[in-house]
Short mmCIF file of C-alpha atoms in Angstrom, two decimals:
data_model
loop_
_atom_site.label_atom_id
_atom_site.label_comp_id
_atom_site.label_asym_id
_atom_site.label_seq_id
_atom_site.Cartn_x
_atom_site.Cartn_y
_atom_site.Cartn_z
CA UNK A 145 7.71 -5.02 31.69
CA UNK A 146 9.36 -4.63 34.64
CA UNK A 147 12.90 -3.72 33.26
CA UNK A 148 11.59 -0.80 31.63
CA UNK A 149 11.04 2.46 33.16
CA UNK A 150 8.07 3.62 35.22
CA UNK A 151 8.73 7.30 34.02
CA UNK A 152 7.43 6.53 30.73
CA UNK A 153 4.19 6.47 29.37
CA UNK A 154 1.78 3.28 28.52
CA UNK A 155 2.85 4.15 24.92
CA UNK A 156 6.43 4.34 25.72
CA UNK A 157 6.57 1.16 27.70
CA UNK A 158 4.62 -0.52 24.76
CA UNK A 159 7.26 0.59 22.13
CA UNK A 160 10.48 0.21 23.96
CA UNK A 161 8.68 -3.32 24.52
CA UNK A 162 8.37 -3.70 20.91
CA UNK A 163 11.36 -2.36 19.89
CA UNK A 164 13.29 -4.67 21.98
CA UNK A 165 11.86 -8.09 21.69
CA UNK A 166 11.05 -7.66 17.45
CA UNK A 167 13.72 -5.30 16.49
CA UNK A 168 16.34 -6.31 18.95
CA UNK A 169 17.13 -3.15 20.28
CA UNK A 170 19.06 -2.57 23.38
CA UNK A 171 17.00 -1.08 26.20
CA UNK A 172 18.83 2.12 26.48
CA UNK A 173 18.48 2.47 22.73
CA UNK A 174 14.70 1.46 23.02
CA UNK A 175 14.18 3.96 25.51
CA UNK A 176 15.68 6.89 23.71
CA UNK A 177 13.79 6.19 20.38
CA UNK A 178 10.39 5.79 22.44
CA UNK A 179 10.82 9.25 23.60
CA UNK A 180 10.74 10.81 19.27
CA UNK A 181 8.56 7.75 18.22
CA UNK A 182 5.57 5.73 19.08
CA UNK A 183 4.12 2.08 17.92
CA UNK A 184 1.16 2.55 18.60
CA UNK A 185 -0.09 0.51 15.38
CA UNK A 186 2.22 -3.27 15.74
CA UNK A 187 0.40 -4.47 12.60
CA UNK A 188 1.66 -2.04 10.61
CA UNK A 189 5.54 -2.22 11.80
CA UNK A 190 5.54 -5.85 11.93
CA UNK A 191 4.24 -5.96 7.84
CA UNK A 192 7.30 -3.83 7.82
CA UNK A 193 9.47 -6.10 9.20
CA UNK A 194 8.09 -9.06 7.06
CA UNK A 195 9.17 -7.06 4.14
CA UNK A 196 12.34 -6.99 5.41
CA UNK A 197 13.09 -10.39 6.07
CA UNK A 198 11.19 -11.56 2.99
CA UNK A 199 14.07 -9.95 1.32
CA UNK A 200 16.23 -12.20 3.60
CA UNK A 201 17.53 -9.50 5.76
CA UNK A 202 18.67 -10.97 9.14
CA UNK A 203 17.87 -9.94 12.49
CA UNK A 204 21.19 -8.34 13.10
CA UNK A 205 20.57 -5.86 9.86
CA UNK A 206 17.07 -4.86 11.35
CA UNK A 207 18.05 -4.10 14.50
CA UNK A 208 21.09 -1.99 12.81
CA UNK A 209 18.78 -0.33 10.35
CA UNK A 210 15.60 0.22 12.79
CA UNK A 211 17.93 1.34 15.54
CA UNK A 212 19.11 4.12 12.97
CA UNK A 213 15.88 4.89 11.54
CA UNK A 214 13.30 3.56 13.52
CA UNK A 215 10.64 5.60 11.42
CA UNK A 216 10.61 3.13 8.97
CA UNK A 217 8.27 1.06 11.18
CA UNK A 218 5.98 3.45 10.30
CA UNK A 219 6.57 4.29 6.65
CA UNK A 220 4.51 3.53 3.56
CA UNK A 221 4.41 0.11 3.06
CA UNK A 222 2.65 -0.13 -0.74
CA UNK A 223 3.90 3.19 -1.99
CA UNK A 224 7.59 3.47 -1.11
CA UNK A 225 9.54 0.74 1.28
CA UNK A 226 8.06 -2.22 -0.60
CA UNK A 227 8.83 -0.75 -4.31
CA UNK A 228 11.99 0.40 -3.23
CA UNK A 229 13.39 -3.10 -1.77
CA UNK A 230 12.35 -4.66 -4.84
CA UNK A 231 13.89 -1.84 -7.30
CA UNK A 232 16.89 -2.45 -5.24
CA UNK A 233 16.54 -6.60 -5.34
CA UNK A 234 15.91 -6.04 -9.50
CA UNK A 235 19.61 -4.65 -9.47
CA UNK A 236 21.17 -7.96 -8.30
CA UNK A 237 20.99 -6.11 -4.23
CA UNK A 238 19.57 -8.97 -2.37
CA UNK A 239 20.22 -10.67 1.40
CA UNK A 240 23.55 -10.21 2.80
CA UNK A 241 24.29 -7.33 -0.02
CA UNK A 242 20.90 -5.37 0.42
CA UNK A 243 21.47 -5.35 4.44
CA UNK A 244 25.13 -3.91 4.53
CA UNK A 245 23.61 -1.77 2.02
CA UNK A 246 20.44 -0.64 3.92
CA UNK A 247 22.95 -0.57 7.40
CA UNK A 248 25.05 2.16 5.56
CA UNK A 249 22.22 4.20 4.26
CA UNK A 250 18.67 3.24 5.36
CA UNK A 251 17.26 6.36 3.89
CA UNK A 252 17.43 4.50 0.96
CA UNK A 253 14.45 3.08 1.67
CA UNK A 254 12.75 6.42 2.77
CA UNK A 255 12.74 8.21 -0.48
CA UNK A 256 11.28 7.36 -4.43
CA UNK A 257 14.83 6.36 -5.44
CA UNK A 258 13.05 4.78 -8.94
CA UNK A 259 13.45 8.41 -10.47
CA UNK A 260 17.20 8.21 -9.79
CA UNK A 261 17.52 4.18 -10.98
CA UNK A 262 15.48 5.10 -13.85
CA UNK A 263 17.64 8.02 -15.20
CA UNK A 264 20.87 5.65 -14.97
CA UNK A 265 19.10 3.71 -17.22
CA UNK A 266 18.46 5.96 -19.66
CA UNK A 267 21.55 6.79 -19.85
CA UNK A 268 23.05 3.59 -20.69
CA UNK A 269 23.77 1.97 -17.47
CA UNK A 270 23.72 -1.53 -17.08
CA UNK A 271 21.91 -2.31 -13.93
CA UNK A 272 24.99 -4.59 -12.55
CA UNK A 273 27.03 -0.67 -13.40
CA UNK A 274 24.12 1.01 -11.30
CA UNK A 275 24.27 -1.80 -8.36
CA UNK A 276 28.77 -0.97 -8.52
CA UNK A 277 27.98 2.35 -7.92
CA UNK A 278 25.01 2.23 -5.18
CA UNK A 279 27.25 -0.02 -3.15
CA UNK A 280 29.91 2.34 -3.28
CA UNK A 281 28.17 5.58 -2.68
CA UNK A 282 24.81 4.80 -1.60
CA UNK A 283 24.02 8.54 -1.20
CA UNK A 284 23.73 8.88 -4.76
CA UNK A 285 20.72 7.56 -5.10
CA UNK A 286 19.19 10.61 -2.57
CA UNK A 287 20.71 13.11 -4.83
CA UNK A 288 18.48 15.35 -7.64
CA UNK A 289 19.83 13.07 -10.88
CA UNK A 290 18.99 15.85 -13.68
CA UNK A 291 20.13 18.61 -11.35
CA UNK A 292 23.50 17.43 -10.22
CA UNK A 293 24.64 14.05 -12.42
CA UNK A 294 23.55 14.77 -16.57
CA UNK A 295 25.58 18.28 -16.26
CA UNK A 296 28.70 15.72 -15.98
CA UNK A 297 27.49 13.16 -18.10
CA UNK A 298 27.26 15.57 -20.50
CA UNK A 299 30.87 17.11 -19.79
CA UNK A 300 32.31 13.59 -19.94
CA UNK A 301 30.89 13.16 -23.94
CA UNK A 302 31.62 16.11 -24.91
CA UNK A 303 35.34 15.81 -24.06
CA UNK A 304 35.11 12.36 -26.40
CA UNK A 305 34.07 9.73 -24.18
CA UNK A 306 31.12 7.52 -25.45
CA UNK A 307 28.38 6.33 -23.16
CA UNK A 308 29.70 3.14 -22.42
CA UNK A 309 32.98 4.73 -21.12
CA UNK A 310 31.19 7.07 -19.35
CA UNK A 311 29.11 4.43 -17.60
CA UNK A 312 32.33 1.98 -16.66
CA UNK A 313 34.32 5.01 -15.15
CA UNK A 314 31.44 5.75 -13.33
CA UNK A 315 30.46 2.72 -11.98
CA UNK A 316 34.26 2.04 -10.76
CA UNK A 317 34.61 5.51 -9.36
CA UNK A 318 31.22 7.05 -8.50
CA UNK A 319 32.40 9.63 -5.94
CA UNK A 320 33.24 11.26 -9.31
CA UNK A 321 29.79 12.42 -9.41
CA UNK A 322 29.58 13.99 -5.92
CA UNK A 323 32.46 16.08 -6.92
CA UNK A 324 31.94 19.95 -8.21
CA UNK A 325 31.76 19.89 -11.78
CA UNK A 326 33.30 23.48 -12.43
CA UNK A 327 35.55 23.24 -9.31
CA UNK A 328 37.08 20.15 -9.75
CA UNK A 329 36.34 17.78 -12.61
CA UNK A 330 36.60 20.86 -15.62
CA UNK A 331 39.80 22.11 -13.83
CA UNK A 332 41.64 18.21 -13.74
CA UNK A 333 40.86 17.75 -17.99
CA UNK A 334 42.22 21.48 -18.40
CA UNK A 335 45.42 20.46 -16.45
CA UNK A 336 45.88 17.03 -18.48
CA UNK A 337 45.25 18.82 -21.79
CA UNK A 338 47.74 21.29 -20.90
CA UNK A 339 50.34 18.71 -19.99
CA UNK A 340 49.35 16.36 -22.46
CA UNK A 341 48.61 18.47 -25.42
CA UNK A 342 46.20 16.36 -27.49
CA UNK A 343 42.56 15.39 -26.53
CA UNK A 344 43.36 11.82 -27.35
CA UNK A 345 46.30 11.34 -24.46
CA UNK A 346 43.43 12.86 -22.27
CA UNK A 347 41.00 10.35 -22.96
CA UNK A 348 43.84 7.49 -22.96
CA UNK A 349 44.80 8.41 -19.19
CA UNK A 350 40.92 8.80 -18.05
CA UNK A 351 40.11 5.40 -19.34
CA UNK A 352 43.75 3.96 -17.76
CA UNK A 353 43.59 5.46 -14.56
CA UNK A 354 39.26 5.84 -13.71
CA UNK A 355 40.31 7.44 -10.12
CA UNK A 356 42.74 10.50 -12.07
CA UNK A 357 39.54 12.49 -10.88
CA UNK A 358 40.66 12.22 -6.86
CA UNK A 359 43.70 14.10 -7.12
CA UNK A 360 44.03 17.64 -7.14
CA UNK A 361 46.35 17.53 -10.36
CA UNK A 362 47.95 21.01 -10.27
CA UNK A 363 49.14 20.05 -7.12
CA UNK A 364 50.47 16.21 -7.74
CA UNK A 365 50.83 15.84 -11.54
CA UNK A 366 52.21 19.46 -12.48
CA UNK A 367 54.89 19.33 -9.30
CA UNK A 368 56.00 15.62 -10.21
CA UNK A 369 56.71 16.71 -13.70
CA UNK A 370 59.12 19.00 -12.72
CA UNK A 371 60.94 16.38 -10.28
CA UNK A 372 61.25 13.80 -13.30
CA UNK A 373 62.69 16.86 -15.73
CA UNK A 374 64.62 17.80 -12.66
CA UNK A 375 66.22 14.21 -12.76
CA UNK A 376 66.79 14.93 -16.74
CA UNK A 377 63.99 13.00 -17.91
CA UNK A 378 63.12 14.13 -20.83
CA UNK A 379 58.89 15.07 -21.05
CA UNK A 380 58.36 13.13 -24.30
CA UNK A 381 60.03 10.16 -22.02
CA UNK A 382 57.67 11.46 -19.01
CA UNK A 383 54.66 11.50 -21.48
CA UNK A 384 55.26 8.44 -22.97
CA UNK A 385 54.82 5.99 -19.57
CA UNK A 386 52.66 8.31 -18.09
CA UNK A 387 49.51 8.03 -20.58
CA UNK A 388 49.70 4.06 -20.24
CA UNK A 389 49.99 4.21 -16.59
CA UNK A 390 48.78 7.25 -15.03
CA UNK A 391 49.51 6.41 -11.32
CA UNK A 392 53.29 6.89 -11.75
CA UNK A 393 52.72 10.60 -11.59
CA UNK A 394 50.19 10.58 -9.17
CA UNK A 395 51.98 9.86 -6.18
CA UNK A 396 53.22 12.31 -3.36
CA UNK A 397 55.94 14.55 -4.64
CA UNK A 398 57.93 13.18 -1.14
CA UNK A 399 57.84 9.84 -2.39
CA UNK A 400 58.69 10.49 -6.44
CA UNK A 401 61.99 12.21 -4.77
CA UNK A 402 62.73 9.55 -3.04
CA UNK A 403 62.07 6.71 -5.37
CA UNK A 404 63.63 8.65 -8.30
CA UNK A 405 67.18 8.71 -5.78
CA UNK A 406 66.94 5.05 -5.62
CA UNK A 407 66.59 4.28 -9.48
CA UNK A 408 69.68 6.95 -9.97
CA UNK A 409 71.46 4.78 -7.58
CA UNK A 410 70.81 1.27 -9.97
CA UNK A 411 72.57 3.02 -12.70
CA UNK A 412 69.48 3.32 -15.22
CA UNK A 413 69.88 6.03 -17.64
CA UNK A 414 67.26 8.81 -17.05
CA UNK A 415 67.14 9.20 -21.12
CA UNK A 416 65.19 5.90 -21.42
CA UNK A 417 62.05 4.62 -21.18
CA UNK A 418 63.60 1.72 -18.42
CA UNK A 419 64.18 4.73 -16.41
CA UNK A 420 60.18 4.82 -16.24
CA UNK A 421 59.99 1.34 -15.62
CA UNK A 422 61.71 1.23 -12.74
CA UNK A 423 60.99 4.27 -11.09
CA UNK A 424 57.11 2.71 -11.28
CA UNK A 425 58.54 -0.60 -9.88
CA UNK A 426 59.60 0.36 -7.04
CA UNK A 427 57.15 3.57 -6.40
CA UNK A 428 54.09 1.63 -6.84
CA UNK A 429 54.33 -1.06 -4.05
CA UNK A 430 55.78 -0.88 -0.34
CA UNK A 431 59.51 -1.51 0.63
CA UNK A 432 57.61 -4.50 2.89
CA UNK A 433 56.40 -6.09 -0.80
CA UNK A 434 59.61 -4.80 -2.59
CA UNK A 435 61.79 -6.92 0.08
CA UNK A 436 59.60 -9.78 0.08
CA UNK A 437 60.22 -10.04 -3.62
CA UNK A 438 63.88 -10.13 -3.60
CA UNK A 439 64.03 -12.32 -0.96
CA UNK A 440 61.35 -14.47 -3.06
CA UNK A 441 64.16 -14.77 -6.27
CA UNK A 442 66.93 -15.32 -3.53
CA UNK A 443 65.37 -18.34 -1.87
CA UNK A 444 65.94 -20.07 -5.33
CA UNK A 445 69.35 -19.32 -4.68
CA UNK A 446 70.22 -16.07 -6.59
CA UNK A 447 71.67 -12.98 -5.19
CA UNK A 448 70.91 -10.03 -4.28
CA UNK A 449 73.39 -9.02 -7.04
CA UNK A 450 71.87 -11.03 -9.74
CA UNK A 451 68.33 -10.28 -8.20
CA UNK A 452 69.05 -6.30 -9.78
CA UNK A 453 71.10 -7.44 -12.61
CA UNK A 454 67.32 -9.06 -13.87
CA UNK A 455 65.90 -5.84 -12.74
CA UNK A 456 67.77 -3.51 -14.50
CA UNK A 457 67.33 -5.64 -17.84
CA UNK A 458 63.23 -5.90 -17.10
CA UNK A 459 62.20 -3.92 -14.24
CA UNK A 460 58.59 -4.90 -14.52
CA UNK A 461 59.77 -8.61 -12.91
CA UNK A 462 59.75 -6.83 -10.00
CA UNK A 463 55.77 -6.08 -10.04
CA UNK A 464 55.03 -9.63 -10.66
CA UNK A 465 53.59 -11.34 -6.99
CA UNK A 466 55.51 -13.25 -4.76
CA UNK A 467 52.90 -16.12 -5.38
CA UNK A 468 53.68 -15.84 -9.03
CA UNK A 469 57.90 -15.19 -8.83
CA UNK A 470 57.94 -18.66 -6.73
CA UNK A 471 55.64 -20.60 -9.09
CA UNK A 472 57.82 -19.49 -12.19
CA UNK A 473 60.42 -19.94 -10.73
CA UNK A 474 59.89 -23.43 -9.39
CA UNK A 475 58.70 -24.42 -12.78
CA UNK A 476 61.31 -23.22 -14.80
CA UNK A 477 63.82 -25.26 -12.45
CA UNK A 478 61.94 -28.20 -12.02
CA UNK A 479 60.04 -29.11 -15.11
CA UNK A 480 62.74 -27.22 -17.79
CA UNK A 481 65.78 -27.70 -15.26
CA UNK A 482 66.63 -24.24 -15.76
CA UNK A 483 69.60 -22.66 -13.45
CA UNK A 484 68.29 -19.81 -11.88
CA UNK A 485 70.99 -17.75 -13.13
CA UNK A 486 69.89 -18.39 -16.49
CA UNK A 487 66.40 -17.46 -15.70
CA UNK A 488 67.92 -14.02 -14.84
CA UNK A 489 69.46 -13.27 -18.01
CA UNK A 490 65.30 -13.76 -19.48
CA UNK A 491 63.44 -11.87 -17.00
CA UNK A 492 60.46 -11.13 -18.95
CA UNK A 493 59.69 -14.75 -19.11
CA UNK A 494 58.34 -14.09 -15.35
CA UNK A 495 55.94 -11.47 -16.97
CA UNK A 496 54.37 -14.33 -19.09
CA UNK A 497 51.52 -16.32 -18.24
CA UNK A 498 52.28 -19.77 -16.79
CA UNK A 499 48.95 -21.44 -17.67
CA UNK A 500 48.05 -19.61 -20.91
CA UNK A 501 51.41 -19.39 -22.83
CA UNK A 502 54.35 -21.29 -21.25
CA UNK A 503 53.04 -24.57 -20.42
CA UNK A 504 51.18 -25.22 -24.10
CA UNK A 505 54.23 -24.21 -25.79
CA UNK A 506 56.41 -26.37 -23.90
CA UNK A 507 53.79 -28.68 -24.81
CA UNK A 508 53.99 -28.67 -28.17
CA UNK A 509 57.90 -28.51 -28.25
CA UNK A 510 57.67 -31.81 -26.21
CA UNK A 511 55.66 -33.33 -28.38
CA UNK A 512 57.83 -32.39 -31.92
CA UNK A 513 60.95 -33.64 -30.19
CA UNK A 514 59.42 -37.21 -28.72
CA UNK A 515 57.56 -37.87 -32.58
CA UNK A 516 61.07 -36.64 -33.78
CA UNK A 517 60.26 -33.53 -35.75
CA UNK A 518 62.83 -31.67 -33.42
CA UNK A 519 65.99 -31.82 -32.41
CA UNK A 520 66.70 -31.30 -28.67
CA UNK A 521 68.97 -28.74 -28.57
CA UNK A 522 66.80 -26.21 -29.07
CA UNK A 523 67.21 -22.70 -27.46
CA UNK A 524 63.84 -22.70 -25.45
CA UNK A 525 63.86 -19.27 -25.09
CA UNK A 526 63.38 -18.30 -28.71
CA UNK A 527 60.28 -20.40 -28.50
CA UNK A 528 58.68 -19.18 -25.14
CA UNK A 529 59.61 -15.15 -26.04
CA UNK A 530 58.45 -15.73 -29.88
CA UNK A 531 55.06 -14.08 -30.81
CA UNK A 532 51.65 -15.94 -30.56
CA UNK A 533 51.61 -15.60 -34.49
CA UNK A 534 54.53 -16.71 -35.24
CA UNK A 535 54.61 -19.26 -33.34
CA UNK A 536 51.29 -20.83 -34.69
CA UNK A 537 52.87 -20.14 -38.10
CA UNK A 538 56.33 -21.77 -37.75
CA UNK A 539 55.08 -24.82 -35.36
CA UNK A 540 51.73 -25.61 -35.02
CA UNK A 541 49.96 -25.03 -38.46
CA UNK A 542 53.03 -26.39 -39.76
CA UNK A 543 52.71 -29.70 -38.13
CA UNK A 544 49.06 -29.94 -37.62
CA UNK A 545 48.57 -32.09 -40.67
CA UNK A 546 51.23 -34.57 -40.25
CA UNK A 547 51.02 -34.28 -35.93
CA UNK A 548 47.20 -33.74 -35.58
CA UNK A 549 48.08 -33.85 -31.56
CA UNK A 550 49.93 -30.71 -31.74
CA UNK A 551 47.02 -28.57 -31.81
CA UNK A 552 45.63 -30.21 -28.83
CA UNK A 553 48.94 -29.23 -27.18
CA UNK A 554 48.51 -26.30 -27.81
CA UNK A 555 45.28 -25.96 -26.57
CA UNK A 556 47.15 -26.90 -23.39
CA UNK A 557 44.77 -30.73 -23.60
CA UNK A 558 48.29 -32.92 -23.22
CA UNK A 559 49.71 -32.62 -20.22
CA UNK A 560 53.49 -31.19 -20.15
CA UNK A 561 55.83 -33.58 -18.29
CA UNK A 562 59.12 -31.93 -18.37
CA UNK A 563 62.24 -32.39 -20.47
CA UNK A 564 65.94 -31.41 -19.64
CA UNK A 565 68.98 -30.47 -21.29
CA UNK A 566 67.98 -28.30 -24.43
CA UNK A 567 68.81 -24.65 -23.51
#
């Protein structure tokens, strides 16, 4: 007792006391919150911190939360802070989760939040949707539902989006709910459908791009519109990779210019739809990544020449990861003995999956040409670019009664050793 002041009270001295050695406050901290709040009944405040490690918060979470709102030690047990940990616990918000949770916004447990939860609910929510969007903004949950969230619930299905979209581009982008309704949200659908023209592209580019509700549209979309048409993009060309993949048009204006110089510079025509495809190549990821990349394909032993030649023929090679470039890559050269320089003249074999599509197909060729059922000259390629149907068709439903085995390779359950020579 010594360490603690003699200018405070018996009271004081008791709850800076308490404060420290069961909440783990610091003394100065102690100090200060003994001078707006008083302990003056321990059994109640230590049921309270029971609760809170029942529900397998640690010490360093109560002393974060207390130390923010130390009147919690004295808040309803029954009525509100046990209900509301174990609403919160019901939506999957337990231990580790429910303490950064609580750290962030203690108040959480302060006020009847079951009103809130239960009106989520009602409106089609799934609980692990309502958990995505407490952890994100925590605040909502403090906030009058009916009041402020079912105007914009509303808005959303009435512009065509059903209750399960509305619920999954809510629960990935919540802050979309803390944002004015008449302000903001009506005045970004008014800009798309004026850009767009149809309420279909609208809802395509909501449900491709959730966060198209940040951005201040007249300022980013409208603007970037007029650089691409500036560049003699046509708008039907704009249009047409923009409602797939909204983010190409909703970068800074700065940057568009920029890019839009560089993809000039490679030659692609602005007239095409590759135009697009590069410009969102090389827009959408740093010049850091976008160096590492190339040097990825070069360390393989291509060059920087041939590294854009397979560019300009698929410029989405270029968004696949470095990870991904140097596993492809090593596989097509080491298990298909595959020249790299071939490889380049396919690019959009890097945009296929290794595990999924590749490898069982390979598979299956292998196992035609060991039982004899194909020759080995084959031209790979055909094969590995040919559609899933067709494929099954022409190989694998074709065989399956004479090569039983084939649809296990297929089903990628034989593993693929390699062959050589039949490009």
């Amino acid at each position: 007792m010594s360490e603690i002041s003699s200018s405070l009270t018996d009271s004081q001295n008791f709850t800076v006391s308490y404060l420290r050695n069961s909440c783990g406050l610091s003394q100065k901290s102690a100090i200060s919150v003994s001078k707006k709040l008083l302990i003056e009944n321990p059994e109640k405040a230590d049921s309270v911190l029971e609760l809170m490690r029942t529900h397998r918060l640690t010490q360093t979470d109560i002393r974060k939360i207390i130390g923010t709102r130390p009147e919690l030690l004295l808040a309803d047990l029954e009525h509100i802070l046990r209900p509301n940990m174990e609403l919160l616990e019901s939506l999957g918000l337990s231990g580790a989760g429910l303490g950064k949770l609580l750290i962030r916004e203690p108040r959480l447990l302060q006020r009847d939040v079951g009103d809130t939860v239960d009106f989520f609910k009602a409106q089609g929510f799934s609980d692990k949707q309502i958990a995505m969007m407490i952890i994100k903004r925590p605040a909502l949950l403090l906030l009058n539902a009916n009041k402020i969230f079912k105007p914009k619930l509303d808005f959303f299905r009435s512009v065509g989006l059903t209750d399960e979209d509305v619920a999954k581009i809510l629960s990935r982008c919540p802050y979309i709910l803390q944002r004015s309704l008449v302000n903001h949200i009506m005045l970004c659908v008014e800009v798309l459908k004026r850009v767009l023209g149809t309420n279909e592209d609208v809802l395509k580019v909501i449900k491709a791009c959730n966060g198209i509700f940040e951005y201040n549209l007249e300022k980013i979309l409208v603007p970037n519109i007029l650089i691409f048409k500036s560049y003699g993009v046509p708008k039907p060309v704009i249009l047409r990779s923009f409602v797939p993949r909204p983010r190409t048009l909703l970068l800074r204006p700065e940057h568009v210019t920029e890019v839009l110089a560089e993809v000039v510079k490679l030659g692609f025509d602005p007239n095409t739809t590759l135009f697009i495809l590069a410009f969102s190549s090389m827009a959408l990821q740093s010049k850091t990544l976008w160096e590492r990349k190339v040097e990825a394909y070069k360390s393989f032993g291509l060059s920087e020449d041939q590294v854009y030649s397979a560019f300009r023929m698929q410029p989405m090679c270029m968004l696949t990861s470095v990870k991904k470039i140097k596993k492809m890559m090593n596989f097509f050269m080491t298990k298909l003995s595959i020249e790299p320089s071939v490889i380049c003249r396919y690019p959009g074999l890097l945009l296929l999956s290794l595990e999924k599509r590749i490898i069982p197909r390979c598979s299956v060729l292998q196992l035609l040409m060991s039982t004899g059922f194909m020759k080995e000259d084959v031209n790979l390629f055909s094969y590995l670019i040919m559609t899933e149907e067709k494929f099954v068709e022409n190989l694998v439903r074709k065989y399956q009664n004479v090569l039983p085995d084939i649809v296990k390779a297929y089903k990628g359950k034989i593993e693929f050793q390699g062959f050589a020579g039949i490009i």
